Short mmCIF file of C-alpha atoms in Angstrom, two decimals:
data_model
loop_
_atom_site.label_atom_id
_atom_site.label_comp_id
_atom_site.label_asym_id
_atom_site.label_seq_id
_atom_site.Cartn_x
_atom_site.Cartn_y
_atom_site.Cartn_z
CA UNK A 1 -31.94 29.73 12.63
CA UNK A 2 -29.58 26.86 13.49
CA UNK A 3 -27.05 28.49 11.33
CA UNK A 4 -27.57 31.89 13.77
CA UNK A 5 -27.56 29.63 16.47
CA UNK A 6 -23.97 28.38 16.05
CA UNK A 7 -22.59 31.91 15.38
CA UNK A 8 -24.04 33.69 18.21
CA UNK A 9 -22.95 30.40 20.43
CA UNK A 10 -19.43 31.20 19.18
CA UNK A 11 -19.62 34.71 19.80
CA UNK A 12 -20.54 34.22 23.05
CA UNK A 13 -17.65 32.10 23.74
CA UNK A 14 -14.87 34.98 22.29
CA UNK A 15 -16.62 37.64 23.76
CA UNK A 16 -16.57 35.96 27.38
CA UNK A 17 -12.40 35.00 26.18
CA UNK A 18 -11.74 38.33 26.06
CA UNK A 19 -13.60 39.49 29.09
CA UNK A 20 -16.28 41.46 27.04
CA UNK A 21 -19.29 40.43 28.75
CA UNK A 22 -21.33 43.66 27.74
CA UNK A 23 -21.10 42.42 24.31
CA UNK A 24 -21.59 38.28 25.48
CA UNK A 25 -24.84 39.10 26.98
CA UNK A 26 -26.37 40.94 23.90
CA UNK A 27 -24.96 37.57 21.90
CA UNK A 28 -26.89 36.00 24.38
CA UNK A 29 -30.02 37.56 24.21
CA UNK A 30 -30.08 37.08 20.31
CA UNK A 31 -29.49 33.54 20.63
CA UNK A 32 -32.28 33.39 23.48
CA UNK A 33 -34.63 35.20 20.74
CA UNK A 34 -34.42 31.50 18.42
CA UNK A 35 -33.83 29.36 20.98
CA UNK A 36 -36.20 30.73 24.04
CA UNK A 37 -36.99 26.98 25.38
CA UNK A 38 -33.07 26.08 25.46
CA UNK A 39 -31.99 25.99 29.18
CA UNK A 40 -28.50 26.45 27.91
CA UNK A 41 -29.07 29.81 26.54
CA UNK A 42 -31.04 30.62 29.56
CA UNK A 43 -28.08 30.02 31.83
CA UNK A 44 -26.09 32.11 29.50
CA UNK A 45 -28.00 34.85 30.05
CA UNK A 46 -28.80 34.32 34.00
CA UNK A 47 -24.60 34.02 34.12
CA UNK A 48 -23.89 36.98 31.80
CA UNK A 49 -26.55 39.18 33.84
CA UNK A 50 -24.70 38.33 36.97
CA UNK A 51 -21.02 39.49 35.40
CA UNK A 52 -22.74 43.25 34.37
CA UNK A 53 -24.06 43.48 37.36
CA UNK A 54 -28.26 42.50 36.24
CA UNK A 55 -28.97 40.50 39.25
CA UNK A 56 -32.86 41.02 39.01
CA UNK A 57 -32.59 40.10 35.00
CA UNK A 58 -30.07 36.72 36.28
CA UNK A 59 -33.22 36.14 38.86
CA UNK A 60 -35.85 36.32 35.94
CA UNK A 61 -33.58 34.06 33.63
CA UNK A 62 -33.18 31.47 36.62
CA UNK A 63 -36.94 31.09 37.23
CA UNK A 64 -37.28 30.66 34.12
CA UNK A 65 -34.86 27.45 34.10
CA UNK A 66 -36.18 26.20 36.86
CA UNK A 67 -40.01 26.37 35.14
CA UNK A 68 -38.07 24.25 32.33
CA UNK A 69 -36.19 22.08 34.30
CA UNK A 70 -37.49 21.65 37.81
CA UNK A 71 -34.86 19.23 38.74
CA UNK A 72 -31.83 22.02 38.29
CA UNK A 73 -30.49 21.88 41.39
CA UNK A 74 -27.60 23.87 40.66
CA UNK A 75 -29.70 26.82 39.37
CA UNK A 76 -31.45 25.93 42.28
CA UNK A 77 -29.21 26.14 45.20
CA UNK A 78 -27.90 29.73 43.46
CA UNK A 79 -31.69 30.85 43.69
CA UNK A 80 -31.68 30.28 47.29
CA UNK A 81 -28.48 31.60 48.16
CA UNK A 82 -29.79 35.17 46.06
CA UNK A 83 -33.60 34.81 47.56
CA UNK A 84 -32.14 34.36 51.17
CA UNK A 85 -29.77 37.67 50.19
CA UNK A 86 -32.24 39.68 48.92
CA UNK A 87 -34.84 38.63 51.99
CA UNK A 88 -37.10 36.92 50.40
CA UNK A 89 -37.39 34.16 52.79
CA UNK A 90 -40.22 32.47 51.86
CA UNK A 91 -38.66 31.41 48.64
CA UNK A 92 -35.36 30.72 50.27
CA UNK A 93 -36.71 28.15 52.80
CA UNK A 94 -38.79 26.48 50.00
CA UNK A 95 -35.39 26.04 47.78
CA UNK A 96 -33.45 24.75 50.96
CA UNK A 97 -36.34 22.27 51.69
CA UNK A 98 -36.37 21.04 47.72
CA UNK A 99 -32.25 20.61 48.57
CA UNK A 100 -32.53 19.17 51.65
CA UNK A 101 -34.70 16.22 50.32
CA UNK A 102 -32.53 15.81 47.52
CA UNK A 103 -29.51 16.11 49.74
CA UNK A 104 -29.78 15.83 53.35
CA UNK A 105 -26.39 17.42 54.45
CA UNK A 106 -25.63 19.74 57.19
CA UNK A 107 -25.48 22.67 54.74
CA UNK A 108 -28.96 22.33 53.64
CA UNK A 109 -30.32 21.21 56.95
CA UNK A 110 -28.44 24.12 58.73
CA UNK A 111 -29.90 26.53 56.40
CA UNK A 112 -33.70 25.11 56.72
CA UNK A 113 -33.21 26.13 60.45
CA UNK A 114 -32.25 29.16 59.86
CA UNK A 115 -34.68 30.06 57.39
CA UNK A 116 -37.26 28.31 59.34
CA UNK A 117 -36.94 30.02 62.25
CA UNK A 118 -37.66 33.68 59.97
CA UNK A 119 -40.39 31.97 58.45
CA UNK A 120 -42.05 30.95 61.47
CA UNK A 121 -41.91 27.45 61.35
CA UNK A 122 -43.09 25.78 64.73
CA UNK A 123 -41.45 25.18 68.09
CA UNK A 124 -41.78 21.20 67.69
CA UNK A 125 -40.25 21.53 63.64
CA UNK A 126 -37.50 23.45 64.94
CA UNK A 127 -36.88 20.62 67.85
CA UNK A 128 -36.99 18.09 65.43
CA UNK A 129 -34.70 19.72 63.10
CA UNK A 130 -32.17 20.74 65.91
CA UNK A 131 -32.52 16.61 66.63
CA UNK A 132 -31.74 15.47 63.07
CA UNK A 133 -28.48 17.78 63.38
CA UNK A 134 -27.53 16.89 66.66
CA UNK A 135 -27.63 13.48 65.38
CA UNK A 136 -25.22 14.62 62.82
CA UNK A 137 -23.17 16.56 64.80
CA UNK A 138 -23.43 15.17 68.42
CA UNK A 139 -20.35 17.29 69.60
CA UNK A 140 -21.91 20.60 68.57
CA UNK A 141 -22.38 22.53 71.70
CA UNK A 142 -24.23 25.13 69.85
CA UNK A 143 -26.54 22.77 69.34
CA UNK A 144 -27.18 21.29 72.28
CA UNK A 145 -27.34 24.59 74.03
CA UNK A 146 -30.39 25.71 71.83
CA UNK A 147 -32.52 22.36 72.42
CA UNK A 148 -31.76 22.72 75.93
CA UNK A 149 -33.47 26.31 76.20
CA UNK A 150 -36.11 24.88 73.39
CA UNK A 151 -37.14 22.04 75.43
CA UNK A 152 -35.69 22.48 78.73
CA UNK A 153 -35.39 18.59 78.55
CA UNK A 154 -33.08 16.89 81.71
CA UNK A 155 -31.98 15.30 78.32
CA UNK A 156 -30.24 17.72 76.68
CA UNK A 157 -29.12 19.56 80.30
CA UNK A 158 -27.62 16.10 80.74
CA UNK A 159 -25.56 16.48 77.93
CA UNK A 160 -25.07 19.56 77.99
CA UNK A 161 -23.72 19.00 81.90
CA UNK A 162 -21.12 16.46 80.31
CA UNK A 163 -19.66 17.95 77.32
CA UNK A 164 -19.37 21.54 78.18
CA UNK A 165 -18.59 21.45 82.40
CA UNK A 166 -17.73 25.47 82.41
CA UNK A 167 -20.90 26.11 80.59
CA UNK A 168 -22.91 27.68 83.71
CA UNK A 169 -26.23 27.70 81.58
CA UNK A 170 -26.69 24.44 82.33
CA UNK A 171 -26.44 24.26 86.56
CA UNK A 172 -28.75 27.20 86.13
CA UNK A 173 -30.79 25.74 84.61
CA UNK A 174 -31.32 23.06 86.67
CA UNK A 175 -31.23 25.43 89.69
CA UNK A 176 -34.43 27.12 88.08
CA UNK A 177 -35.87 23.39 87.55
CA UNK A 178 -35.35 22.58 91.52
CA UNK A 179 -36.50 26.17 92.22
CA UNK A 180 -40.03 25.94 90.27
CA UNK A 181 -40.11 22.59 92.08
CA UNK A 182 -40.06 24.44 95.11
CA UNK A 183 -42.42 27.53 94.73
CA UNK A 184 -44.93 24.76 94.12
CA UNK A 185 -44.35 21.96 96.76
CA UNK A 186 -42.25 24.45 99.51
CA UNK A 187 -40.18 21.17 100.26
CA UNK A 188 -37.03 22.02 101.54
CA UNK A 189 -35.03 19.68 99.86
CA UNK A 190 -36.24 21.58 96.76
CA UNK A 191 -34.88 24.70 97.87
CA UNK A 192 -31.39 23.12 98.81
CA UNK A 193 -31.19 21.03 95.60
CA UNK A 194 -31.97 24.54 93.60
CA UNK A 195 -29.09 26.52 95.68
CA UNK A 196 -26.63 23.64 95.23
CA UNK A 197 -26.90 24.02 91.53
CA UNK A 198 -27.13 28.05 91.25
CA UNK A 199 -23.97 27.83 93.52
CA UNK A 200 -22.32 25.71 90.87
CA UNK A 201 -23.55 27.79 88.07
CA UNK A 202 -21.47 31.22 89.34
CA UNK A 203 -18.51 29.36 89.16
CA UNK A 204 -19.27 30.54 85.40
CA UNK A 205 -18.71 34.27 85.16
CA UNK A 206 -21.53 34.75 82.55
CA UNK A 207 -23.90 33.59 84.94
CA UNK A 208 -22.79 34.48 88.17
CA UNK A 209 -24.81 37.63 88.53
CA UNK A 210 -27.95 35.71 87.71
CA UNK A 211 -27.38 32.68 90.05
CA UNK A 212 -26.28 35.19 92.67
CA UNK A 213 -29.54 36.95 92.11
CA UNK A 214 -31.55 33.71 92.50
CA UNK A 215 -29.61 32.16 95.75
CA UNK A 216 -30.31 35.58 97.31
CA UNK A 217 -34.20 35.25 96.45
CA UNK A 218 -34.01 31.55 97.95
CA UNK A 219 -31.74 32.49 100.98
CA UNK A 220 -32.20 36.41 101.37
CA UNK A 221 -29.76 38.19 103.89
CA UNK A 222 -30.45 39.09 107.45
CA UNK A 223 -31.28 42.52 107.83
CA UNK A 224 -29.73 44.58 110.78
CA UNK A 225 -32.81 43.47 112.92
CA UNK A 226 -32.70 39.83 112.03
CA UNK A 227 -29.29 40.19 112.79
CA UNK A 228 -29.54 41.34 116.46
CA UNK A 229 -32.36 39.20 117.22
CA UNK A 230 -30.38 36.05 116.17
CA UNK A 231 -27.36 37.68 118.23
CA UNK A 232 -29.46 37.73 121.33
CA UNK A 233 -30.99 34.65 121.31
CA UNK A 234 -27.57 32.76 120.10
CA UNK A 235 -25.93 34.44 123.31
CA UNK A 236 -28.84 34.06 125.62
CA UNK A 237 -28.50 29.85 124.47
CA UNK A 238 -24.98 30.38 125.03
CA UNK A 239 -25.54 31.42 128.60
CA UNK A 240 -27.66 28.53 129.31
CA UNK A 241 -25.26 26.40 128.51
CA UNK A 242 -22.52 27.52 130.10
CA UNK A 243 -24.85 27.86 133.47
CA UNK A 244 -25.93 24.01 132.57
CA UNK A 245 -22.11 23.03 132.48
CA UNK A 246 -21.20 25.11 135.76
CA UNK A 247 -24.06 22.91 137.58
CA UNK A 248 -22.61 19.29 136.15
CA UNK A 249 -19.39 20.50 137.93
#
């Protein structure tokens, strides 16, 4: 068998040389039939499925690596890369999270995210991953922007406010904070501290419709009977005080 071994190792090797990899994978497969515990072969296989075009046979032959060697993190981070492809999400986030602890860069913790949100991971897990990249990344607006409508946290409106000015998410937001102040306490300093901010926020042509659509709810327009009511009573005052002068003199 070792004899076999080394032959079918070498023809391997020419057959891949010469670009046959029909004929490398059924190399392969004879030396995985007297060596089925070698992870080498194994990856041989999983590789050579991949070339012909045997992704679900490559996906068997990983598994079956990783059941062999659990700490394969290179087999490992192809698995999740093909199980987040294929949907299988499940799989995916548990590969990223094996990663991730191994290796906490922004790859891995980007992709936990992701795959967390499709996996239903928690509100407060997602926070506190968006944190941990934030931390990482403390100019990424993108960022920011999601923990702000997460948490809708004066923190991270704050910052929000300072590193992306044109942004008019943010006044908005903190015209709808001033604005729930206001349906609840009916102080008018609420309702003026709410307008100042929706004003700001349609300085932002994404949001100008919406903040237009909340000042008029705060300060609706006079209709054409409001109108002629204020008109009379503005010129009656007007006449009083002209009257008032005219007596002085």
């Amino acid at each position: 068998p070792e004899e076999k071994i080394k032959y079918f190792h070498s023809l391997v090797s020419l057959s891949v040389e010469v670009e046959d990899y029909e004929k490398a994978l059924d190399c392969a497969k004879l030396w995985g039939e007297l060596a089925p515990d070698d992870p080498e072969v194994r990856d041989m296989i999983a590789k050579l499925h991949l070339r012909t075009g045997g992704e679900d046979e490559a996906l068997v032959e990983m598994e079956k690596m990783m059941e062999m060697s659990p700490d394969d993190y290179v087999t490992l981070e192809t698995l999740a890369g093909m199980y987040t492809n294929r949907g299988d999400y499940d799989k995916a986030f548990n590969a990223y999270e094996k990663l991730y602890g191994k290796d906490a860069n922004v790859f891995f913790l980007e992709k936990t995210i992701e795959l967390g949100k499709r996996v239903n991971k928690s509100k407060s897990w997602i926070v506190g991953r968006l944190g941990k990249l934030q931390s990482m990344q403390p100019d990424n607006l993108a960022v920011i922007e999601e923990l702000a409508d997460l948490t809708a946290s004066f923190k991270w409106v704050n910052k929000g406010l300072k590193q992306d000015r044109k942004n008019g998410k943010y006044p908005y937001m903190m015209g709808d904070h001033y604005f729930d102040k206001f349906k609840e306490s009916s102080a008018p300093k609420d309702s003026v501290s709410a307008l100042t901010w929706y004003r700001k926020a349609m300085k932002d042509p994404q949001w100008k419709n919406n903040a237009n659509a909340m000042i008029l709810t705060l300060d609706p327009p006079l209709t054409e009977e409001e109108k002629k009511r204020r008109a009379f009573f503005e010129g009656s005052k007007k006449k009083k005080e002209e009257v008032k002068q005219e007596g002085k003199k």
